[in-house]
Short mmCIF file of N, CA and C in Angstrom, two decimals:
data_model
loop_
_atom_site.label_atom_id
_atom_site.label_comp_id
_atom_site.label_asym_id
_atom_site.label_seq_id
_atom_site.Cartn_x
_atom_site.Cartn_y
_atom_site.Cartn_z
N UNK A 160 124.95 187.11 109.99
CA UNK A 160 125.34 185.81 109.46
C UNK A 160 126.38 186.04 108.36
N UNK A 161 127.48 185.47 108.72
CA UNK A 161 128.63 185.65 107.48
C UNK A 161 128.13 184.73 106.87
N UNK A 162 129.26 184.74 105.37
CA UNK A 162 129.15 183.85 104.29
C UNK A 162 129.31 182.22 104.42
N UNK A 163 130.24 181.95 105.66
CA UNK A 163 130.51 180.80 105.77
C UNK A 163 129.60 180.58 106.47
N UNK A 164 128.92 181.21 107.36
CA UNK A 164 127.87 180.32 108.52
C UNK A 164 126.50 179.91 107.24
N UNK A 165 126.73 181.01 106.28
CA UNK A 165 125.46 180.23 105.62
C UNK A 165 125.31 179.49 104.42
N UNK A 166 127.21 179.01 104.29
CA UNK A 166 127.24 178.03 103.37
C UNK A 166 127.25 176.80 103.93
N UNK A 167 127.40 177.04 105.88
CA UNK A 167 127.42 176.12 106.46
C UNK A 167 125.94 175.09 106.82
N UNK A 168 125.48 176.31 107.20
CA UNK A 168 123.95 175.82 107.24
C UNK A 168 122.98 175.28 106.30
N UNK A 169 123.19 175.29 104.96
CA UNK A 169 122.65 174.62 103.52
C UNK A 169 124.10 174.11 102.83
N UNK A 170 124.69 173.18 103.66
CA UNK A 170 125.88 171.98 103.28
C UNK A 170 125.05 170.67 102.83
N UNK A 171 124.25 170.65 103.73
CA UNK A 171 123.66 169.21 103.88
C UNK A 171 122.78 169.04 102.61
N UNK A 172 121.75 170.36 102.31
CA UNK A 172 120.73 170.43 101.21
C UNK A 172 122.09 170.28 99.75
N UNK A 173 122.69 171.41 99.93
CA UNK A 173 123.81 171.31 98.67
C UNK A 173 124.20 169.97 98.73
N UNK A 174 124.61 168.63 99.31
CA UNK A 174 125.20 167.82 99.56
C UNK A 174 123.87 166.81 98.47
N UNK A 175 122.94 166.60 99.49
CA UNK A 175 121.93 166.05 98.88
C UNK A 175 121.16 166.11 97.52
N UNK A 176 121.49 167.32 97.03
CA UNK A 176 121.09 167.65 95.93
C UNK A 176 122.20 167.45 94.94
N UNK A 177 123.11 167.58 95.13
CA UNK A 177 124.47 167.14 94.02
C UNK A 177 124.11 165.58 94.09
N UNK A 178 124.51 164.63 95.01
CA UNK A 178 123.82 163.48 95.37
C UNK A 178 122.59 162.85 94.26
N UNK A 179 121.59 163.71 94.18
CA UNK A 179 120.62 163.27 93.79
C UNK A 179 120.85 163.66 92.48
N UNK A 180 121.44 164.38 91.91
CA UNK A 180 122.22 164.35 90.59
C UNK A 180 123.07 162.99 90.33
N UNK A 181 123.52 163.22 91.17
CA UNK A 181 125.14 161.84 90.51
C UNK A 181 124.34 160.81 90.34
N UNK A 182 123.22 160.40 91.24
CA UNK A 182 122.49 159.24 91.46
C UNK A 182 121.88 158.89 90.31
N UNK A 183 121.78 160.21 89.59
CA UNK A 183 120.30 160.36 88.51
C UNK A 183 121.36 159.91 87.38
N UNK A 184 122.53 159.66 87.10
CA UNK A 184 123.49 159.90 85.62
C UNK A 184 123.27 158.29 85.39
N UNK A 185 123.34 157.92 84.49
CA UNK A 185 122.96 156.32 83.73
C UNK A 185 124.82 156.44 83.93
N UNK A 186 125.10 155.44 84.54
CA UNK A 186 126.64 155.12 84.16
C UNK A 186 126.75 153.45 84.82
N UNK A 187 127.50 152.84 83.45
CA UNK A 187 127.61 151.54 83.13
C UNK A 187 128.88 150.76 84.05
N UNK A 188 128.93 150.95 85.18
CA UNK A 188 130.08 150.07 85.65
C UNK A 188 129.63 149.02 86.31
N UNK A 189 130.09 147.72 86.58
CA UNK A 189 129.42 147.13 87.24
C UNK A 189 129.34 146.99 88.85
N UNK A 190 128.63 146.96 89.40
CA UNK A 190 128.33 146.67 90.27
C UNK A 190 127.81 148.34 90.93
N UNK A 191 128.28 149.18 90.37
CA UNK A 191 128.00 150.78 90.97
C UNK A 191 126.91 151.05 90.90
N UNK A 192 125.69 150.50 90.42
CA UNK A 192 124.40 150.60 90.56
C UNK A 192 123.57 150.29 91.64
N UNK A 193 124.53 149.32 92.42
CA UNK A 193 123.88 148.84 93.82
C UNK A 193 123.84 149.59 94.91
N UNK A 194 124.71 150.77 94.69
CA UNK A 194 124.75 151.29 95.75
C UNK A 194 124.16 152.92 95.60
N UNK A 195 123.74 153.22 94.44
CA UNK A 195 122.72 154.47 94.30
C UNK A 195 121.76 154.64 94.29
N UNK A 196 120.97 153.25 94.82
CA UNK A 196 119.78 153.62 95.13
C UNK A 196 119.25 154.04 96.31
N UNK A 197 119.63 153.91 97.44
CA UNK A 197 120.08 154.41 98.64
C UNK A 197 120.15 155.44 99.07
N UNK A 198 120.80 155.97 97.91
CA UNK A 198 121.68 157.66 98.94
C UNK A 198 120.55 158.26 99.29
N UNK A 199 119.41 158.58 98.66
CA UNK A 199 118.63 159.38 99.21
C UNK A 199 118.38 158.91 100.87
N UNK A 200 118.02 157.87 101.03
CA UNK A 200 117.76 157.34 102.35
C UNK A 200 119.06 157.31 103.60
N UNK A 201 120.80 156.98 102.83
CA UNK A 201 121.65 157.16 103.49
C UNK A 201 121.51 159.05 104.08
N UNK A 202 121.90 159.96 103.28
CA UNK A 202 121.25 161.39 103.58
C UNK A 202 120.15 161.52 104.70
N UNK A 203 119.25 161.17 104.38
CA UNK A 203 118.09 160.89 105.81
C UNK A 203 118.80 160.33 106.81
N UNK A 204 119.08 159.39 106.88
CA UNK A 204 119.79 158.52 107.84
C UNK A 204 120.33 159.18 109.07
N UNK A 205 121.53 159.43 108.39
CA UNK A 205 122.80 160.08 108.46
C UNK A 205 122.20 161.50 109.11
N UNK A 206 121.34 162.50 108.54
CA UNK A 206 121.36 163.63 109.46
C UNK A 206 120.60 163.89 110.26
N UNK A 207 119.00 163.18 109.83
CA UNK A 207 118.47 162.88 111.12
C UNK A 207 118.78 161.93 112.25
N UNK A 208 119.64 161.55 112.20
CA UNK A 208 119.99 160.80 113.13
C UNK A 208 121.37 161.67 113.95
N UNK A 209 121.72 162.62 113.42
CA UNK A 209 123.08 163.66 114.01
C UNK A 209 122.59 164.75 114.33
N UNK A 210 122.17 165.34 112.82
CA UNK A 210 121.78 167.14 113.35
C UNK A 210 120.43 167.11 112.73
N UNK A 211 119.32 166.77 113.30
CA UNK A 211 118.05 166.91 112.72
C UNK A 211 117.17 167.63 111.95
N UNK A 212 117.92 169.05 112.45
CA UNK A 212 117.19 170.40 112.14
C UNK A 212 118.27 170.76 110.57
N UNK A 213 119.28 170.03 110.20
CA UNK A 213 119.95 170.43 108.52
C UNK A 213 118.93 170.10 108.26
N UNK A 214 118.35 168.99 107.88
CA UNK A 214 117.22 168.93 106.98
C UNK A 214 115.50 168.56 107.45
N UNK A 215 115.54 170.05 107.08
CA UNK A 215 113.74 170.32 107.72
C UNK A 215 112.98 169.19 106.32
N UNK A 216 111.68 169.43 106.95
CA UNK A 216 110.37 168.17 106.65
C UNK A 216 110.64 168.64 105.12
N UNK A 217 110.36 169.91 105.00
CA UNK A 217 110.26 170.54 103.47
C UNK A 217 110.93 169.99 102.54
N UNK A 218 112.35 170.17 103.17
CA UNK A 218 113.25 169.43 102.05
C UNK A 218 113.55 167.82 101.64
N UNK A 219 113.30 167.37 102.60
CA UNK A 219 113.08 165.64 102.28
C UNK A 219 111.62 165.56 101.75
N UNK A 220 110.72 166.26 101.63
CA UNK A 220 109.84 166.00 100.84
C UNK A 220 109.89 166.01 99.54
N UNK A 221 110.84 167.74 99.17
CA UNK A 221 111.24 168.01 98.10
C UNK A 221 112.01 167.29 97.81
N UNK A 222 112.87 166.70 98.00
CA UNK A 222 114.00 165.79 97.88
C UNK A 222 113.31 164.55 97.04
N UNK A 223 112.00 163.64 97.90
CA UNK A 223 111.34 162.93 97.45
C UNK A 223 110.48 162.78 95.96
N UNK A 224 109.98 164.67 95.92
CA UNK A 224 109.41 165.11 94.70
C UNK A 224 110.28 164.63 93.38
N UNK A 225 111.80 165.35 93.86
CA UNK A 225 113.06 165.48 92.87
C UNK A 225 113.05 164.28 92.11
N UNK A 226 112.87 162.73 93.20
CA UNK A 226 113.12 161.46 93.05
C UNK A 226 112.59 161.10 92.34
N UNK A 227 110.79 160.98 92.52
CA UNK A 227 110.03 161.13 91.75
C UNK A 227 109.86 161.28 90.11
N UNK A 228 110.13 162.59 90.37
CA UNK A 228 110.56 163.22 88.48
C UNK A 228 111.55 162.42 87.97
N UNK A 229 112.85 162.25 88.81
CA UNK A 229 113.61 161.96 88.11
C UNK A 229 112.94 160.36 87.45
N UNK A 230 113.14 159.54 88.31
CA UNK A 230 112.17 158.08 88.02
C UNK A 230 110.96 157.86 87.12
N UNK A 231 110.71 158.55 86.91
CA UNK A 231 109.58 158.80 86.18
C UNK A 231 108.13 158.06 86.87
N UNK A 232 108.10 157.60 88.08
CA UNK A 232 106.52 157.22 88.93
C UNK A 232 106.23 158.07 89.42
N UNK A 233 104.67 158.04 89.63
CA UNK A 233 103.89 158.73 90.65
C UNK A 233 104.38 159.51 91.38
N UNK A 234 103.96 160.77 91.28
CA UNK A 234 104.48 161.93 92.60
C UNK A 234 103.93 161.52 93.62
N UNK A 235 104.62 161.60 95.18
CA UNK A 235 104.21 161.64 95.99
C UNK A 235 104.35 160.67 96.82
N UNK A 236 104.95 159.24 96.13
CA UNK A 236 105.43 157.63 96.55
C UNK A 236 106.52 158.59 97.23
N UNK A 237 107.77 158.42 96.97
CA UNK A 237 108.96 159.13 97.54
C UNK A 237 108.73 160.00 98.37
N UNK A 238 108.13 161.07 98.34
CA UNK A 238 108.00 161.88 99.32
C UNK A 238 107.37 161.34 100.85
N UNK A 239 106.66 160.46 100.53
CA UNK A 239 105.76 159.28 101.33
C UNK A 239 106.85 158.74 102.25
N UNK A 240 107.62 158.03 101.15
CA UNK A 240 108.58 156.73 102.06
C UNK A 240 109.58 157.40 102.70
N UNK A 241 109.89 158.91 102.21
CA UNK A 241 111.17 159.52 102.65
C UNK A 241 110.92 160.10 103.87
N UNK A 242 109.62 160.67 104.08
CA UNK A 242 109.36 161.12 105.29
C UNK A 242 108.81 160.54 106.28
N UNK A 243 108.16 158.94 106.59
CA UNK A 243 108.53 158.10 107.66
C UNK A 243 109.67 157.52 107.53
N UNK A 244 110.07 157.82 106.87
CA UNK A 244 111.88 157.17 106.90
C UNK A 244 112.24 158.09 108.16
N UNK A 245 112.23 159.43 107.75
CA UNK A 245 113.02 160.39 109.17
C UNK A 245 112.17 160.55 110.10
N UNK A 246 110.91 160.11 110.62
CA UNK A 246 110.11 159.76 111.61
C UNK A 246 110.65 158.86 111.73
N UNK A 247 110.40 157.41 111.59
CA UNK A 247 111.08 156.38 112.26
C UNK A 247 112.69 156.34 112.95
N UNK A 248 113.63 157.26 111.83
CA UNK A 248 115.04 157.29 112.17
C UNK A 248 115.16 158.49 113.67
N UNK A 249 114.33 159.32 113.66
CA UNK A 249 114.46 159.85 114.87
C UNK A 249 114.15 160.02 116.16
N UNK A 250 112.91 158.66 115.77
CA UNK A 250 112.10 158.25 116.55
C UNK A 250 112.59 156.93 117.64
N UNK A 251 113.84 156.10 116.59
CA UNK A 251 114.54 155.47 117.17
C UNK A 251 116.45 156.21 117.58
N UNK A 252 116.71 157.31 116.64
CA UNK A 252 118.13 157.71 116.82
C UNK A 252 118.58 157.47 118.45
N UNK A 253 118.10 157.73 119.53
CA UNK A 253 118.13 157.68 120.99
C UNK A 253 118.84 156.04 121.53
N UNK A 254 118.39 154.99 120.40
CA UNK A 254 119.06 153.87 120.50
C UNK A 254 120.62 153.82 119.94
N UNK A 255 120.89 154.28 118.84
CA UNK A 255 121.91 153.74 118.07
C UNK A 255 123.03 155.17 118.11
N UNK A 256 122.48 156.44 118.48
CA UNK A 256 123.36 157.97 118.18
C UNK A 256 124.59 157.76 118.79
N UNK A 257 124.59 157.02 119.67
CA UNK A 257 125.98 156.73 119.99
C UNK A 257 126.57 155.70 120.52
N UNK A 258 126.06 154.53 119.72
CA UNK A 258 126.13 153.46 119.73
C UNK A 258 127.73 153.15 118.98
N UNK A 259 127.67 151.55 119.11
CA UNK A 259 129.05 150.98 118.59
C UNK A 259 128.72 151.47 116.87
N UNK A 260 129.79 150.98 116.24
CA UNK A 260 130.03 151.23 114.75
C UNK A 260 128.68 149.75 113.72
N UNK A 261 128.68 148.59 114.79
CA UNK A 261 128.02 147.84 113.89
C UNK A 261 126.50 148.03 114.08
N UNK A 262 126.08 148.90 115.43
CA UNK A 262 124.78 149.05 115.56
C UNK A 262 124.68 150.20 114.61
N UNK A 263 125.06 151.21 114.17
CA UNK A 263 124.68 152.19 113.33
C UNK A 263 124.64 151.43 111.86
N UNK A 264 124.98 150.53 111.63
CA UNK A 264 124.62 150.04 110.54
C UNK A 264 124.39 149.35 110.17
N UNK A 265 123.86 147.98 111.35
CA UNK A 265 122.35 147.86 110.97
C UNK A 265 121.24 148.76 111.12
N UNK A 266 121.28 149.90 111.96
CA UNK A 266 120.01 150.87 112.16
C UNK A 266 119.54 151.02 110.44
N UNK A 267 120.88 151.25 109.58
CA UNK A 267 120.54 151.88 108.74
C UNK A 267 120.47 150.67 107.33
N UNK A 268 120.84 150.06 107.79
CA UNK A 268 120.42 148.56 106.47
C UNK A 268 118.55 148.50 107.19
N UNK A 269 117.92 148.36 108.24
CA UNK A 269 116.58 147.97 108.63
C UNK A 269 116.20 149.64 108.18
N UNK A 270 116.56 150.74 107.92
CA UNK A 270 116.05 151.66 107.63
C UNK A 270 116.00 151.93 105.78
N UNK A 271 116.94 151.40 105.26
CA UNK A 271 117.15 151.18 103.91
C UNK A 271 116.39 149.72 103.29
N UNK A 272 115.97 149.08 104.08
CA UNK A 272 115.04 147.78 103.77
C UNK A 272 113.98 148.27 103.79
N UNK A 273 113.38 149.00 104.87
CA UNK A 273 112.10 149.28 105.29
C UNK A 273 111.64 150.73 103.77
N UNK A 274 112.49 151.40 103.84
CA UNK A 274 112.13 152.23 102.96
C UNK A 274 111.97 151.89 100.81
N UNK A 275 113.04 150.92 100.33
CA UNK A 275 112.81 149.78 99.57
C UNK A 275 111.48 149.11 99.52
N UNK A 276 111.31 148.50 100.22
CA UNK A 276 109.85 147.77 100.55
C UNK A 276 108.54 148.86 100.68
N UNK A 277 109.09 149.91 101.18
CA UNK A 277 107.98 150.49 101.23
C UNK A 277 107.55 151.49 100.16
N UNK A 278 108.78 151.58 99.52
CA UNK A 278 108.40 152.49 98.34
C UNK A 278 108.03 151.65 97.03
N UNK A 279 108.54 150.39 97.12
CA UNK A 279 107.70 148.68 96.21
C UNK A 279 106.44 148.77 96.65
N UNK A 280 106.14 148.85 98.10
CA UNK A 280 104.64 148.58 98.32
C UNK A 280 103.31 149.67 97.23
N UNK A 281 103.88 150.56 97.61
CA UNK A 281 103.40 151.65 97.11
C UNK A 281 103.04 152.22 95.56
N UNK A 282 104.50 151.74 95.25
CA UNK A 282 104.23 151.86 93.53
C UNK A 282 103.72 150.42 93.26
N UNK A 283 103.44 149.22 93.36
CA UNK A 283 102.76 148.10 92.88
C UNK A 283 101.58 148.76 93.38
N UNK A 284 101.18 149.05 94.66
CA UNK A 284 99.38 149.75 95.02
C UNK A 284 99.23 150.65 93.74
N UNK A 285 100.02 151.48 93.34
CA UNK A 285 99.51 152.60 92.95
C UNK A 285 98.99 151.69 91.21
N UNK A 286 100.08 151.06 90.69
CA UNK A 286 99.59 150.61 89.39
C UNK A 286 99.13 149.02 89.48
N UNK A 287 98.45 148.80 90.46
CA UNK A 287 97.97 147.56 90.97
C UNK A 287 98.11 146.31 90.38
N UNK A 288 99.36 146.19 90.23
CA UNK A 288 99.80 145.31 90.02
C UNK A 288 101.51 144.80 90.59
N UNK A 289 102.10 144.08 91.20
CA UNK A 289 103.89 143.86 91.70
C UNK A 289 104.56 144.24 90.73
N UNK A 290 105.20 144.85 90.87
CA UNK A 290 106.30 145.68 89.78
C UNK A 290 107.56 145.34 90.01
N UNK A 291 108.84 145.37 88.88
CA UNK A 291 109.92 145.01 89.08
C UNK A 291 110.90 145.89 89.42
N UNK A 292 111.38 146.05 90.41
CA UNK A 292 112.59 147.11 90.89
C UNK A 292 113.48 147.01 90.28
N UNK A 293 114.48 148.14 89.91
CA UNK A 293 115.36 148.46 89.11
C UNK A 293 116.75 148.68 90.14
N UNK A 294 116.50 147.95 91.26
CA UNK A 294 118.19 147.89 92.07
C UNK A 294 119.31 147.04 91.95
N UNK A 295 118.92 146.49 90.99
CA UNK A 295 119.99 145.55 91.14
C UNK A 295 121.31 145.61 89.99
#
């Protein structure tokens, strides 16, 4: 294995993890907040739905852990929602992998809803009470 095949093969983890940095920086512009809450789930999306095997179970779990910490809730919500996120996305990819441009994104707005909601469900269960999301 040369150097490039195995900077090639941990692109996606390096990708995701810078990602989950930029995501994590408090920065005041408007409207740029709407769209970082996501990436973790766009990342899922996006490679389980192309090359499945860049990102093994491990690392979207870890990925989820990362989220976690960073957010400061419950370990283990994220890791939760992130990994039927890429069950469901690959479970359906066979519909949309090479589909038109507007079916891939709704696949991935009903996959970015579902994972939202489900990671709300979860943290209101966990401190039993509806909690206010911070996406907007």
């Amino acid at each position: 294995m040369t150097l490039v095949t195995g900077i090639r093969s941990f692109f996606p983890i390096i990708i995701a993890l810078l990602l989950l940095v930029i995501s994590s920086i408090p920065i005041f512009i408007s409207g740029l907040s709407a769209f970082f809450p996501v990436v973790d789930i766009m990342i899922i999306y996006y490679w389980s739905s192309y090359k499945p095997r860049a990102i093994p179970d491990w690392f979207v779990f870890l990925l989820g852990v990362l989220r976690d910490g960073v957010e400061g809730i419950t370990i283990g919500i994220s890791p939760c929602v992130y990994l039927l996120t890429k069950v469901a996305v690959m479970a359906s990819r066979r519909f949309y992998k090479r589909g038109e441009f507007l079916l891939i994104w709704q696949g991935f707005a009903i996959a970015a809803i579902m994972g939202i909601a489900g990671k709300w469900l979860l943290v209101s269960f966990v401190m039993d009470t509806p909690v206010m999301l911070d996406y907007a």
